[in-house]
Short mmCIF file of N, CA, C and O in Angstrom, two decimals:
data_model
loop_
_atom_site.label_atom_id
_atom_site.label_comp_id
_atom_site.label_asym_id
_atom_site.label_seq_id
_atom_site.Cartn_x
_atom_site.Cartn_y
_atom_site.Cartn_z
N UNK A 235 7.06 4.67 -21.19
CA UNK A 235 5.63 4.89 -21.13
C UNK A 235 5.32 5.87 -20.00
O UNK A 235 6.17 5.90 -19.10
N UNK A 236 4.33 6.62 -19.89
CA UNK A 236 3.98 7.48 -19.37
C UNK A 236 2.74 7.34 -18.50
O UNK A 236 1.82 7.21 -19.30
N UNK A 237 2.34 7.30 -17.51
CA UNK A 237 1.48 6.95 -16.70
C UNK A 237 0.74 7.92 -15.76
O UNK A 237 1.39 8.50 -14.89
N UNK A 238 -0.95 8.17 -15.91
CA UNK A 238 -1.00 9.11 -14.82
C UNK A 238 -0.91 8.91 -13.44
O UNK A 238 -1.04 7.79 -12.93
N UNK A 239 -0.66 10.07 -12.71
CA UNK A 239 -0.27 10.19 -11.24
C UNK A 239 -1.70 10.21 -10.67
O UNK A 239 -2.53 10.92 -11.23
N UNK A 240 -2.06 9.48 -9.61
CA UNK A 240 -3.13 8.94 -8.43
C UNK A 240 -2.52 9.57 -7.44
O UNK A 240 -1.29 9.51 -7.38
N UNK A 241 -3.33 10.34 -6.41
CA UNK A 241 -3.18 10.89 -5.41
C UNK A 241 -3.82 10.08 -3.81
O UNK A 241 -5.05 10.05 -3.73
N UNK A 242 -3.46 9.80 -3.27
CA UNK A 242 -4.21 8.55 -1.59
C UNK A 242 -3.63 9.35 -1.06
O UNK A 242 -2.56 9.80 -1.46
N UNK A 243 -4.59 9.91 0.62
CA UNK A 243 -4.30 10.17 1.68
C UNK A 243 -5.10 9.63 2.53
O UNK A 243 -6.21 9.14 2.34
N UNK A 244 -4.26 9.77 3.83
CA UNK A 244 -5.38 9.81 5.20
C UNK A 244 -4.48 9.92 6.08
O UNK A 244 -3.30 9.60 5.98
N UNK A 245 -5.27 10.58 7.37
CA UNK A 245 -4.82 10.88 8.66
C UNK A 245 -4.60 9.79 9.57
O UNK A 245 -5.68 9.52 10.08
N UNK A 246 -3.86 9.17 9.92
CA UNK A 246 -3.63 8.05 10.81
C UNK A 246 -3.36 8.64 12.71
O UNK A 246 -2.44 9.36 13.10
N UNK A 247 -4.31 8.13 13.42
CA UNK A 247 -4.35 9.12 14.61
C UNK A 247 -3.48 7.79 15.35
O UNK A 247 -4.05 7.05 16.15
N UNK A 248 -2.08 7.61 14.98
CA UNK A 248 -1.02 6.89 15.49
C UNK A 248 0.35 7.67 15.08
O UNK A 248 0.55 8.44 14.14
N UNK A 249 1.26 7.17 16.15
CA UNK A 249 2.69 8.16 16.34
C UNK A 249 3.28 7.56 14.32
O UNK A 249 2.57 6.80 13.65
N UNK A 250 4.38 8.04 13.90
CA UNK A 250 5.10 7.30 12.91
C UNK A 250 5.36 6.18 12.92
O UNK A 250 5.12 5.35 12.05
N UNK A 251 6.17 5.97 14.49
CA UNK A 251 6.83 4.85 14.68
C UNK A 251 5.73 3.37 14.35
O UNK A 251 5.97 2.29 13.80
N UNK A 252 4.59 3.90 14.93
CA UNK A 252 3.50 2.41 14.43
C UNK A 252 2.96 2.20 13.48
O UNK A 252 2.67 1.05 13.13
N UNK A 253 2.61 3.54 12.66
CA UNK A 253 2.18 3.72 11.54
C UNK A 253 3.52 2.91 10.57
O UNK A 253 3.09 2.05 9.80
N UNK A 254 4.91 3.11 10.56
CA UNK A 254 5.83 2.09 9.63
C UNK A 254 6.06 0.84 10.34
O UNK A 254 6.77 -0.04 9.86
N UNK A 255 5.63 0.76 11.20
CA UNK A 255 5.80 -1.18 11.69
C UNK A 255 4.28 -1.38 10.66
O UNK A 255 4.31 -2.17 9.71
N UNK A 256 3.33 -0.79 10.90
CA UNK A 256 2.02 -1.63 10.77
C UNK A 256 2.11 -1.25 9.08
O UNK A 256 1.17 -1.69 8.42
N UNK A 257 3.03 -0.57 8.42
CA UNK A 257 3.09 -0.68 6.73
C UNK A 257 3.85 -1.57 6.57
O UNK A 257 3.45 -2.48 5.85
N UNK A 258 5.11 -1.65 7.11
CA UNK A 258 6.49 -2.24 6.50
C UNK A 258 6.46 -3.77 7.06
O UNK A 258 7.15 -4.59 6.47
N UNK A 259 5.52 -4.27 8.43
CA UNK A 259 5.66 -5.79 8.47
C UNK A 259 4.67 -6.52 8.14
O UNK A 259 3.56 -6.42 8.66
N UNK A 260 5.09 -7.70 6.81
CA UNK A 260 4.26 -8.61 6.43
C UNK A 260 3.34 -9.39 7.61
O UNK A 260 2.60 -10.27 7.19
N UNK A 261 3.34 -9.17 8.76
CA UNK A 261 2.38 -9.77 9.73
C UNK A 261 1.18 -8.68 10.45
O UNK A 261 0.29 -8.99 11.23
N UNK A 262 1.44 -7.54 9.98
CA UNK A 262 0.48 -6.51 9.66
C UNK A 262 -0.04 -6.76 8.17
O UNK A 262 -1.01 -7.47 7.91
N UNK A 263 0.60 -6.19 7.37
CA UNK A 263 0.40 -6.44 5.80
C UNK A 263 -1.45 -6.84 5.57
O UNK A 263 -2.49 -6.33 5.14
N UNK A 264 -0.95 -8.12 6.20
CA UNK A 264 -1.86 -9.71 5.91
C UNK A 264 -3.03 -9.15 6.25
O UNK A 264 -4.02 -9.68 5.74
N UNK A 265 -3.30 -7.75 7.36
CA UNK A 265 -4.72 -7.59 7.69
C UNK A 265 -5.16 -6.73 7.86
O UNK A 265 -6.10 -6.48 8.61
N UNK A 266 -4.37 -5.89 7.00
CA UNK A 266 -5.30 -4.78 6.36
C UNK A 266 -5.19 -4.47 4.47
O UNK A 266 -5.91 -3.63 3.94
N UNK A 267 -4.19 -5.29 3.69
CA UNK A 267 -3.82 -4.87 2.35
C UNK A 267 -5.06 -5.92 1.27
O UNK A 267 -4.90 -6.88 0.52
N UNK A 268 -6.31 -5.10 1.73
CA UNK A 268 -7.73 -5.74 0.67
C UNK A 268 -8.87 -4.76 0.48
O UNK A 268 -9.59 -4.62 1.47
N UNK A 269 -9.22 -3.94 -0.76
CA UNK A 269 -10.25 -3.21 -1.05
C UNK A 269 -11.49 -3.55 -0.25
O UNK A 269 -12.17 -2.59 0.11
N UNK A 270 -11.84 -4.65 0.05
CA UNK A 270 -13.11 -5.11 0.53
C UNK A 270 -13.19 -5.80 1.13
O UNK A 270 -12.09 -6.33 1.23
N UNK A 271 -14.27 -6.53 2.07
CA UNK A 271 -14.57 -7.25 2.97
C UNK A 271 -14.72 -8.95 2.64
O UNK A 271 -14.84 -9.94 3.36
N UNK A 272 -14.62 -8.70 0.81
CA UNK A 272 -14.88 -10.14 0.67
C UNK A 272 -13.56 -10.61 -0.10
O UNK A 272 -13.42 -11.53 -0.92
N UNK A 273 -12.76 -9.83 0.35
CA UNK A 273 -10.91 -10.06 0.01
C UNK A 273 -10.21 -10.28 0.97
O UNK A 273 -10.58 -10.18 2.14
N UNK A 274 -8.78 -10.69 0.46
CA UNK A 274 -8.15 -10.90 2.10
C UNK A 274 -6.15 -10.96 1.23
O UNK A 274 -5.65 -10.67 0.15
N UNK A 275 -5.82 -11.34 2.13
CA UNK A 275 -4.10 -10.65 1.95
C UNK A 275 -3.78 -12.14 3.02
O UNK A 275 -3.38 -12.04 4.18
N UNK A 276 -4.07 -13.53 2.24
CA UNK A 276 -3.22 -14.25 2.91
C UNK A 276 -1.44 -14.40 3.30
O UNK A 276 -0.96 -15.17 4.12
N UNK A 277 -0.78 -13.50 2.51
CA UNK A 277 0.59 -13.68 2.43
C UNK A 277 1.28 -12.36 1.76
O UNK A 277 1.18 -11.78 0.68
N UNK A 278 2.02 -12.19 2.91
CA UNK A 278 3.20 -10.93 2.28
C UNK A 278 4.56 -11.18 2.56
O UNK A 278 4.76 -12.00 3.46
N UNK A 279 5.87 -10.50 1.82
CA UNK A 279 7.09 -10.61 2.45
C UNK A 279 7.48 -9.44 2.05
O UNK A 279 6.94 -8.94 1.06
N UNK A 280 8.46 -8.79 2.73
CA UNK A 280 9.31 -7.66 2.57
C UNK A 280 10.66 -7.71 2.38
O UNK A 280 11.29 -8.35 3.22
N UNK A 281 11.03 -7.38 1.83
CA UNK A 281 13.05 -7.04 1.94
C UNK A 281 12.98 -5.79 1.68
O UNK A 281 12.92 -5.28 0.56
N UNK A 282 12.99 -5.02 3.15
CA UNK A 282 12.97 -3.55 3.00
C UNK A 282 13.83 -2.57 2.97
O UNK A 282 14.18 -1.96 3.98
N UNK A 283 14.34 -2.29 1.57
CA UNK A 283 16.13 -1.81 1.28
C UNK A 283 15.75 -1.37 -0.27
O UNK A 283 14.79 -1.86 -0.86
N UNK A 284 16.37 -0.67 -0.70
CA UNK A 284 16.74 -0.65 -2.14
C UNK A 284 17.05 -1.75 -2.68
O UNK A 284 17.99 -2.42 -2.26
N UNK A 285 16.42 -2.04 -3.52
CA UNK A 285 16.32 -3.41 -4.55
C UNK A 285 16.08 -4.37 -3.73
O UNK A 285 16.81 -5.36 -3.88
N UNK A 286 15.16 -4.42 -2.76
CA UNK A 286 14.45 -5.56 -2.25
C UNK A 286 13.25 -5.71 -2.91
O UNK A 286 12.83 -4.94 -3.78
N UNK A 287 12.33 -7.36 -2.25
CA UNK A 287 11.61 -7.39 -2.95
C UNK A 287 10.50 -7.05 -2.29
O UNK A 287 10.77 -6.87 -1.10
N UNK A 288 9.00 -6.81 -2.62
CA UNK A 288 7.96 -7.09 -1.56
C UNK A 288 7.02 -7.66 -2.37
O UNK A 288 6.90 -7.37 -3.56
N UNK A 289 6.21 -8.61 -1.67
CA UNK A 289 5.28 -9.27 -2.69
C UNK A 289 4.16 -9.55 -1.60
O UNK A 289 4.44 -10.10 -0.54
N UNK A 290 2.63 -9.05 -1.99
CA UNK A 290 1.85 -9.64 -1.19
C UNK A 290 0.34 -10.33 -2.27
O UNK A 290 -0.10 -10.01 -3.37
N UNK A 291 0.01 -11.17 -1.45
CA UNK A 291 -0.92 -12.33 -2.02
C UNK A 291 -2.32 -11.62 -1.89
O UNK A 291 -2.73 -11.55 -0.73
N UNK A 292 -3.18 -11.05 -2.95
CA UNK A 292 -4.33 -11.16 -2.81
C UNK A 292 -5.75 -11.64 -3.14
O UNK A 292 -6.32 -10.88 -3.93
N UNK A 293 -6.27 -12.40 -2.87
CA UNK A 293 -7.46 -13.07 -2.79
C UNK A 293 -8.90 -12.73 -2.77
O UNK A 293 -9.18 -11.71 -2.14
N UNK A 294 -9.94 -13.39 -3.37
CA UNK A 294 -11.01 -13.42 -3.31
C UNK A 294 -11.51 -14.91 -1.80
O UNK A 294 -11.11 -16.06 -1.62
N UNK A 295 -12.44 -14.08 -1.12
CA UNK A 295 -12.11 -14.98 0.08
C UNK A 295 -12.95 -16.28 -0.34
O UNK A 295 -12.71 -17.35 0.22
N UNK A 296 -14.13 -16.15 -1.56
CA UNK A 296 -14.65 -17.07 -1.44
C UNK A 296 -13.47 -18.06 -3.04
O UNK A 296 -13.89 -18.78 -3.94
N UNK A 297 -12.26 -17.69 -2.79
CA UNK A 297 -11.23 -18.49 -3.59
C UNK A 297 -11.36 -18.59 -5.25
O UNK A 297 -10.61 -19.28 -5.93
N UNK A 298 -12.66 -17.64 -5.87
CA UNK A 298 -12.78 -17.61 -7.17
C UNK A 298 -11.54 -16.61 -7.88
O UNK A 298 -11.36 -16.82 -9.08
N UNK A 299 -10.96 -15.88 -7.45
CA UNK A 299 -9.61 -15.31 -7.98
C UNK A 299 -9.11 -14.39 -7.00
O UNK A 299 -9.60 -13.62 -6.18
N UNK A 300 -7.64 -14.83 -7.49
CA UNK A 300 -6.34 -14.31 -6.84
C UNK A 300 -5.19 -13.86 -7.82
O UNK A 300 -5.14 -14.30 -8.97
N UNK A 301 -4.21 -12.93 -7.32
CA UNK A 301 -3.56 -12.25 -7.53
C UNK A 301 -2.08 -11.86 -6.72
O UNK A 301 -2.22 -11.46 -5.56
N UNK A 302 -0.42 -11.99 -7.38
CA UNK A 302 0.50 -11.59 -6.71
C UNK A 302 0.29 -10.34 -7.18
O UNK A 302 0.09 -10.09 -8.37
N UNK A 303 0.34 -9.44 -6.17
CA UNK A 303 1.42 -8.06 -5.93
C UNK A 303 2.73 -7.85 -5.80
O UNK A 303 3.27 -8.12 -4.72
N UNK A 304 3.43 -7.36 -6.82
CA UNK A 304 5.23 -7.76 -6.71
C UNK A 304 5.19 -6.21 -7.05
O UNK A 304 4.34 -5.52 -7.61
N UNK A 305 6.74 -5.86 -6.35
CA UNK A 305 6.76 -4.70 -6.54
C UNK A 305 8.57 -4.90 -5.92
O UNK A 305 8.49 -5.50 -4.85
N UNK A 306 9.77 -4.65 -6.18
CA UNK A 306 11.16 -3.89 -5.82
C UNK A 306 11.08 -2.26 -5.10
O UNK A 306 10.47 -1.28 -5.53
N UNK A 307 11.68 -2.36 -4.23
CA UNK A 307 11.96 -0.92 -3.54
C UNK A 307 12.47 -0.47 -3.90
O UNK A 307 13.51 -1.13 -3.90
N UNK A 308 12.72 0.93 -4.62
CA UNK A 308 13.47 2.23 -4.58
C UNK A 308 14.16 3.06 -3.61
O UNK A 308 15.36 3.34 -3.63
N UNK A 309 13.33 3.40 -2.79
CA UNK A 309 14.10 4.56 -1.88
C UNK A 309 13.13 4.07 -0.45
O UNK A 309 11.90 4.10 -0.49
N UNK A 310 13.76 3.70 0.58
CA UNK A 310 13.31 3.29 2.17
C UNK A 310 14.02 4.62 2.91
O UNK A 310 15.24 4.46 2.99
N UNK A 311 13.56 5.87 3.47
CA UNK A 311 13.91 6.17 4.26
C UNK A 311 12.84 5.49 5.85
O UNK A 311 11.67 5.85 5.71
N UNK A 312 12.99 4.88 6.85
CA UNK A 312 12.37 4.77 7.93
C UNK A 312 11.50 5.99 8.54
O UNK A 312 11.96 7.10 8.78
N UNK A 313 10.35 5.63 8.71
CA UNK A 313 9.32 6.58 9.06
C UNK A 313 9.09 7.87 8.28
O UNK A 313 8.60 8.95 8.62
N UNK A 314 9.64 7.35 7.01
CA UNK A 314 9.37 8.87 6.56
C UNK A 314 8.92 8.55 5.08
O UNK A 314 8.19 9.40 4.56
N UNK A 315 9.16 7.74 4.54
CA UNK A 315 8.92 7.51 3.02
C UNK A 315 9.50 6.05 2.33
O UNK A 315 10.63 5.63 2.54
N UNK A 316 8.41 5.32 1.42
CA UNK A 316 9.34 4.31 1.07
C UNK A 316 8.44 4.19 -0.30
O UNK A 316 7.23 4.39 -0.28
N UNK A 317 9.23 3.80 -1.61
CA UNK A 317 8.95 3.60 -2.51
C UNK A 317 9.42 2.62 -3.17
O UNK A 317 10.59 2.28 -3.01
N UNK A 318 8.34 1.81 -4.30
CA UNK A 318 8.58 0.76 -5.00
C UNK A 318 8.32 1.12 -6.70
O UNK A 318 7.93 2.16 -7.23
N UNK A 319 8.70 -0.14 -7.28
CA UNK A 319 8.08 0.30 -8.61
C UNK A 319 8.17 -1.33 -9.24
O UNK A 319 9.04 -2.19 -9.31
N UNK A 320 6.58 -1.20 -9.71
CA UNK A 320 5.88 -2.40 -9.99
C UNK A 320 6.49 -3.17 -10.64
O UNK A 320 7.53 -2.74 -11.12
N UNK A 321 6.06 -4.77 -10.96
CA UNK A 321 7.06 -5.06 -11.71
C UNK A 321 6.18 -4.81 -13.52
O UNK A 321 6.74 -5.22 -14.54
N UNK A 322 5.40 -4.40 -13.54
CA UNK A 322 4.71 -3.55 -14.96
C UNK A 322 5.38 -2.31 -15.19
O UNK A 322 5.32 -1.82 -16.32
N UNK A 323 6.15 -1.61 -14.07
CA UNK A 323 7.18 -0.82 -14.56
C UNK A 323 6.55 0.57 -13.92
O UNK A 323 7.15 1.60 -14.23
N UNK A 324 5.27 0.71 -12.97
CA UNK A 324 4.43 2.05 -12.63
C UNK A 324 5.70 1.82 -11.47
O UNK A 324 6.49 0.89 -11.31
N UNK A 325 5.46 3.37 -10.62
CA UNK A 325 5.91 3.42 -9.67
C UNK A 325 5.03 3.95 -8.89
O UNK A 325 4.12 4.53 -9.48
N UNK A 326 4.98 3.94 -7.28
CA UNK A 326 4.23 4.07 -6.10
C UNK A 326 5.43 4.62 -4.66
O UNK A 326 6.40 3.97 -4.27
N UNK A 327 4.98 5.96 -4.11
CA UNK A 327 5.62 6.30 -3.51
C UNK A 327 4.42 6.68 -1.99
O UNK A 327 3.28 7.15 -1.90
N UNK A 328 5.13 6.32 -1.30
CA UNK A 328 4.26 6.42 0.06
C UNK A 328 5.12 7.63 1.02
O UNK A 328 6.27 7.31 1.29
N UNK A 329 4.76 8.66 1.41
CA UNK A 329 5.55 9.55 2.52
C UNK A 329 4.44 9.17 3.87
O UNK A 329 3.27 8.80 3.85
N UNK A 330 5.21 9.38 4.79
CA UNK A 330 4.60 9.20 6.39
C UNK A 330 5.15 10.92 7.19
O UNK A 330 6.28 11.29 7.51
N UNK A 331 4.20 11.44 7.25
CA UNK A 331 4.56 13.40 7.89
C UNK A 331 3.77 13.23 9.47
O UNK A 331 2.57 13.03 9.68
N UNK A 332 4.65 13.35 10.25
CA UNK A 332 3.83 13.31 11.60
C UNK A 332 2.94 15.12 11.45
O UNK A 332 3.34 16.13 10.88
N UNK A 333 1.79 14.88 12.14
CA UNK A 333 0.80 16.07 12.10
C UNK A 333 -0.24 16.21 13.33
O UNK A 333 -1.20 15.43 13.30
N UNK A 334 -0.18 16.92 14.15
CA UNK A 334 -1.13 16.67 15.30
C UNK A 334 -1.31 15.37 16.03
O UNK A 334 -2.40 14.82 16.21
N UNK A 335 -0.49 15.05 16.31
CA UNK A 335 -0.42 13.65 17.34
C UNK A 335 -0.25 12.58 16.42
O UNK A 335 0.08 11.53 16.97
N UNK A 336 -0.39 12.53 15.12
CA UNK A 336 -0.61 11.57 14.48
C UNK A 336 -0.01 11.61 13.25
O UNK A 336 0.80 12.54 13.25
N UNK A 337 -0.03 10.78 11.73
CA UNK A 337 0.94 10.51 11.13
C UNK A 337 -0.38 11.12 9.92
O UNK A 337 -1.60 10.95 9.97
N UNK A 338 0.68 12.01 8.68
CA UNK A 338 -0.55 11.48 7.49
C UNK A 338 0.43 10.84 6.86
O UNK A 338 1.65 10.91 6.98
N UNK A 339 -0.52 9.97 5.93
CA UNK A 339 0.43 9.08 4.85
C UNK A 339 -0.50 9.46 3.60
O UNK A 339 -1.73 9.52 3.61
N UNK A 340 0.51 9.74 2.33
CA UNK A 340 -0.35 10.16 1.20
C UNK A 340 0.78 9.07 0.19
O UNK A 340 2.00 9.04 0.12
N UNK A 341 0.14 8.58 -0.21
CA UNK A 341 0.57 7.62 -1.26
C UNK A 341 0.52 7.97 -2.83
O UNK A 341 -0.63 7.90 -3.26
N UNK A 342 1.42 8.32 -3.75
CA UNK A 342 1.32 8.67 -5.40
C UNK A 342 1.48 7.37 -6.13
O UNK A 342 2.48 6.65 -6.03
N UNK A 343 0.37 7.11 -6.90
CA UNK A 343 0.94 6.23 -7.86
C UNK A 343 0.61 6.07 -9.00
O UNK A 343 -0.59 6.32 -9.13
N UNK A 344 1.24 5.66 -10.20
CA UNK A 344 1.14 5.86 -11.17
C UNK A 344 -0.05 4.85 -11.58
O UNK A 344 0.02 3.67 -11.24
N UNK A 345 -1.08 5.31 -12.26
CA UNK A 345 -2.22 4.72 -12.74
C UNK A 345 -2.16 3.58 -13.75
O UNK A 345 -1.39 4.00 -14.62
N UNK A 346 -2.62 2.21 -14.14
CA UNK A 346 -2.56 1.26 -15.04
C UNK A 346 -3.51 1.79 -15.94
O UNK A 346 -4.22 2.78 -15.76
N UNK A 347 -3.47 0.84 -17.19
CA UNK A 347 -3.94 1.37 -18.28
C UNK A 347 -5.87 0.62 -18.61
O UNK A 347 -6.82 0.84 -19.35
N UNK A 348 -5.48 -0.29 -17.53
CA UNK A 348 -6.64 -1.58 -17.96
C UNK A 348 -8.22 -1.37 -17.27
O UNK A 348 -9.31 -1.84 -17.58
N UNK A 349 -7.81 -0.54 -16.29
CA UNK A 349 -9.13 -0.13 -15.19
C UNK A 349 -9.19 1.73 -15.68
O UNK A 349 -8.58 2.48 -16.44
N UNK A 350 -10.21 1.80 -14.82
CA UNK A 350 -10.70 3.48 -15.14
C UNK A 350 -10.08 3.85 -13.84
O UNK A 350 -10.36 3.19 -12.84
N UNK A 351 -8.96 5.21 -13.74
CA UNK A 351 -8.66 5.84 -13.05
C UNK A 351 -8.85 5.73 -12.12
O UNK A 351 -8.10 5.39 -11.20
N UNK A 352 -10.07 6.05 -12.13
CA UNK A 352 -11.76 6.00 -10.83
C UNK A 352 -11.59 4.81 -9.85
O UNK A 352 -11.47 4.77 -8.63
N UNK A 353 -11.65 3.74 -10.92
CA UNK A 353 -11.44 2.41 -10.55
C UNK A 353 -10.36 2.18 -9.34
O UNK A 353 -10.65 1.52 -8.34
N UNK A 354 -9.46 2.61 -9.47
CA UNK A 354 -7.92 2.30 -9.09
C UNK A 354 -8.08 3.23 -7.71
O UNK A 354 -8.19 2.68 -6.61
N UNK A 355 -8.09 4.64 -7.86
CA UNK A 355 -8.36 5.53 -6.86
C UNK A 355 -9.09 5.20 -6.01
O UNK A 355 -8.72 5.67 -4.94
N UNK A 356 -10.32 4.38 -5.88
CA UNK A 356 -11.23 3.52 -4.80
C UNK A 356 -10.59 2.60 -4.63
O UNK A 356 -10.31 2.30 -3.47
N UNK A 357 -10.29 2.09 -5.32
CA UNK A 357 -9.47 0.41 -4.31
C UNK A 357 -7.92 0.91 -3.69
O UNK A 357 -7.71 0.57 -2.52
N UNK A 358 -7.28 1.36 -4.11
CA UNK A 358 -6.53 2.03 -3.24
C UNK A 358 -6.21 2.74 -2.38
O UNK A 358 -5.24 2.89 -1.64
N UNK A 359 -7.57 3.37 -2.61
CA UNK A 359 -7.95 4.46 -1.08
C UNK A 359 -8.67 3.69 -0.13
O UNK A 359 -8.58 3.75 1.10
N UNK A 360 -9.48 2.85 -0.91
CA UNK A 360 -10.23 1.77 0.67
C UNK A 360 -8.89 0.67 0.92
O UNK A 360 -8.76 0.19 2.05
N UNK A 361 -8.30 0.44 0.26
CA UNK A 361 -7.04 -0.58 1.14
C UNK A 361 -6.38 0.72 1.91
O UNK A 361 -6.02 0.18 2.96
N UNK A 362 -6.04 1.95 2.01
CA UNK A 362 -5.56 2.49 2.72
C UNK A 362 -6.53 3.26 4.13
O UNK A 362 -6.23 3.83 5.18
N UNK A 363 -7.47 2.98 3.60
CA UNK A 363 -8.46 3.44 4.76
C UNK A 363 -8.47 1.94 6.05
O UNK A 363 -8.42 2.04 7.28
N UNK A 364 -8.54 0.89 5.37
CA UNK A 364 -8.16 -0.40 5.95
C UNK A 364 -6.80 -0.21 6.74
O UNK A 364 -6.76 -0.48 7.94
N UNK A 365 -5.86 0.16 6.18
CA UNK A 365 -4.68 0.45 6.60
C UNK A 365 -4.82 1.26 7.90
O UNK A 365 -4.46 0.77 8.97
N UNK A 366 -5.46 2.81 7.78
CA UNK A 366 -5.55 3.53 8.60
C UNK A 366 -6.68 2.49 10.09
O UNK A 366 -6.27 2.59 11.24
N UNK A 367 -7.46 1.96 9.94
CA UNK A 367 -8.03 1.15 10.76
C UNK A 367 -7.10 0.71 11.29
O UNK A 367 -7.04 1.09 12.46
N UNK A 368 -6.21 -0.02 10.97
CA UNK A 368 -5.80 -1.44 11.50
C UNK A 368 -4.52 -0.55 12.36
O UNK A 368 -4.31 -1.02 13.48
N UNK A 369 -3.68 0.59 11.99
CA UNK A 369 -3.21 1.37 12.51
C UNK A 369 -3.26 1.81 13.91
O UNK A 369 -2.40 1.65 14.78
N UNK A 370 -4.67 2.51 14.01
CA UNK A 370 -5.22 3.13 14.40
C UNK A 370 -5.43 2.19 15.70
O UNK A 370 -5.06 2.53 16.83
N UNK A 371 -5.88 1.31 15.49
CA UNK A 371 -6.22 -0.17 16.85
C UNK A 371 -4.83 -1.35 17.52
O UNK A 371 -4.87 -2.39 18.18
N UNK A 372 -3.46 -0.37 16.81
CA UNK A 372 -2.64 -1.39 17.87
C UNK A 372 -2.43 -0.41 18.93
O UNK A 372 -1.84 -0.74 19.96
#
């Protein structure tokens, strides 16, 4: 199957080195990986390697629905790029490019069939704008 490609960026005004602790550890994960304010990311784990697993928990905070995120790793280089591929079979690739004091991270991923493009491209860009926050403040 064939899937379109989604484009996510942002400028993270943090070195690499914090920018992949605050992606790659499930005790970061937990508090920034939620489109919105009335979501939340009680639970993540990582096995960060080729053919590991990562799975994180996401929630509606007032507990009316939830959702696993499962996803196997592909390719981990450290501070520089790490990719998974869903277990629906899309794949998602994240690069980390240091740039003026700071890191960009642009994320590709292959689009689902069930939401509008549109759809997907906002919740993925505000969990990564979340990301860039939470970054940004260790």
């Amino acid at each position: 199957m064939s899937f379109e490609k989604v484009t996510i960026s942002a400028q993270v005004d943090a070195p690499p080195e914090t920018v992949w602790t605050a992606w790659t550890t499930p005790d970061h994960i937990t508090r920034w990986n939620f489109a919105s304010d009335d979501w939340c990311c009680p639970s993540a784990s990582v096995d960060l390697r080729p053919g590991g697993a990562y799975r994180s928990r996401m929630e509606a905070k007032e507990g009316s629905f939830g959702f696993d995120f499962t996803a196997t790793y592909q390719e981990v280089v450290p501070q520089e790029k790490a990719s998974f591929l869903m277990d629906d079979g899309r794949l998602a690739e994240t690069t980390f490019t240091p740039v003026d004091g700071g890191t960009q991270v642009v994320t590709v991923f292959d689009a689902e069939t069930e939401h509008s493009v549109e759809m997907q491209r906002e919740g993925w860009q505000a969990i990564l704008n979340n990301f860039k926050a939470h970054a940004e403040s260790l």
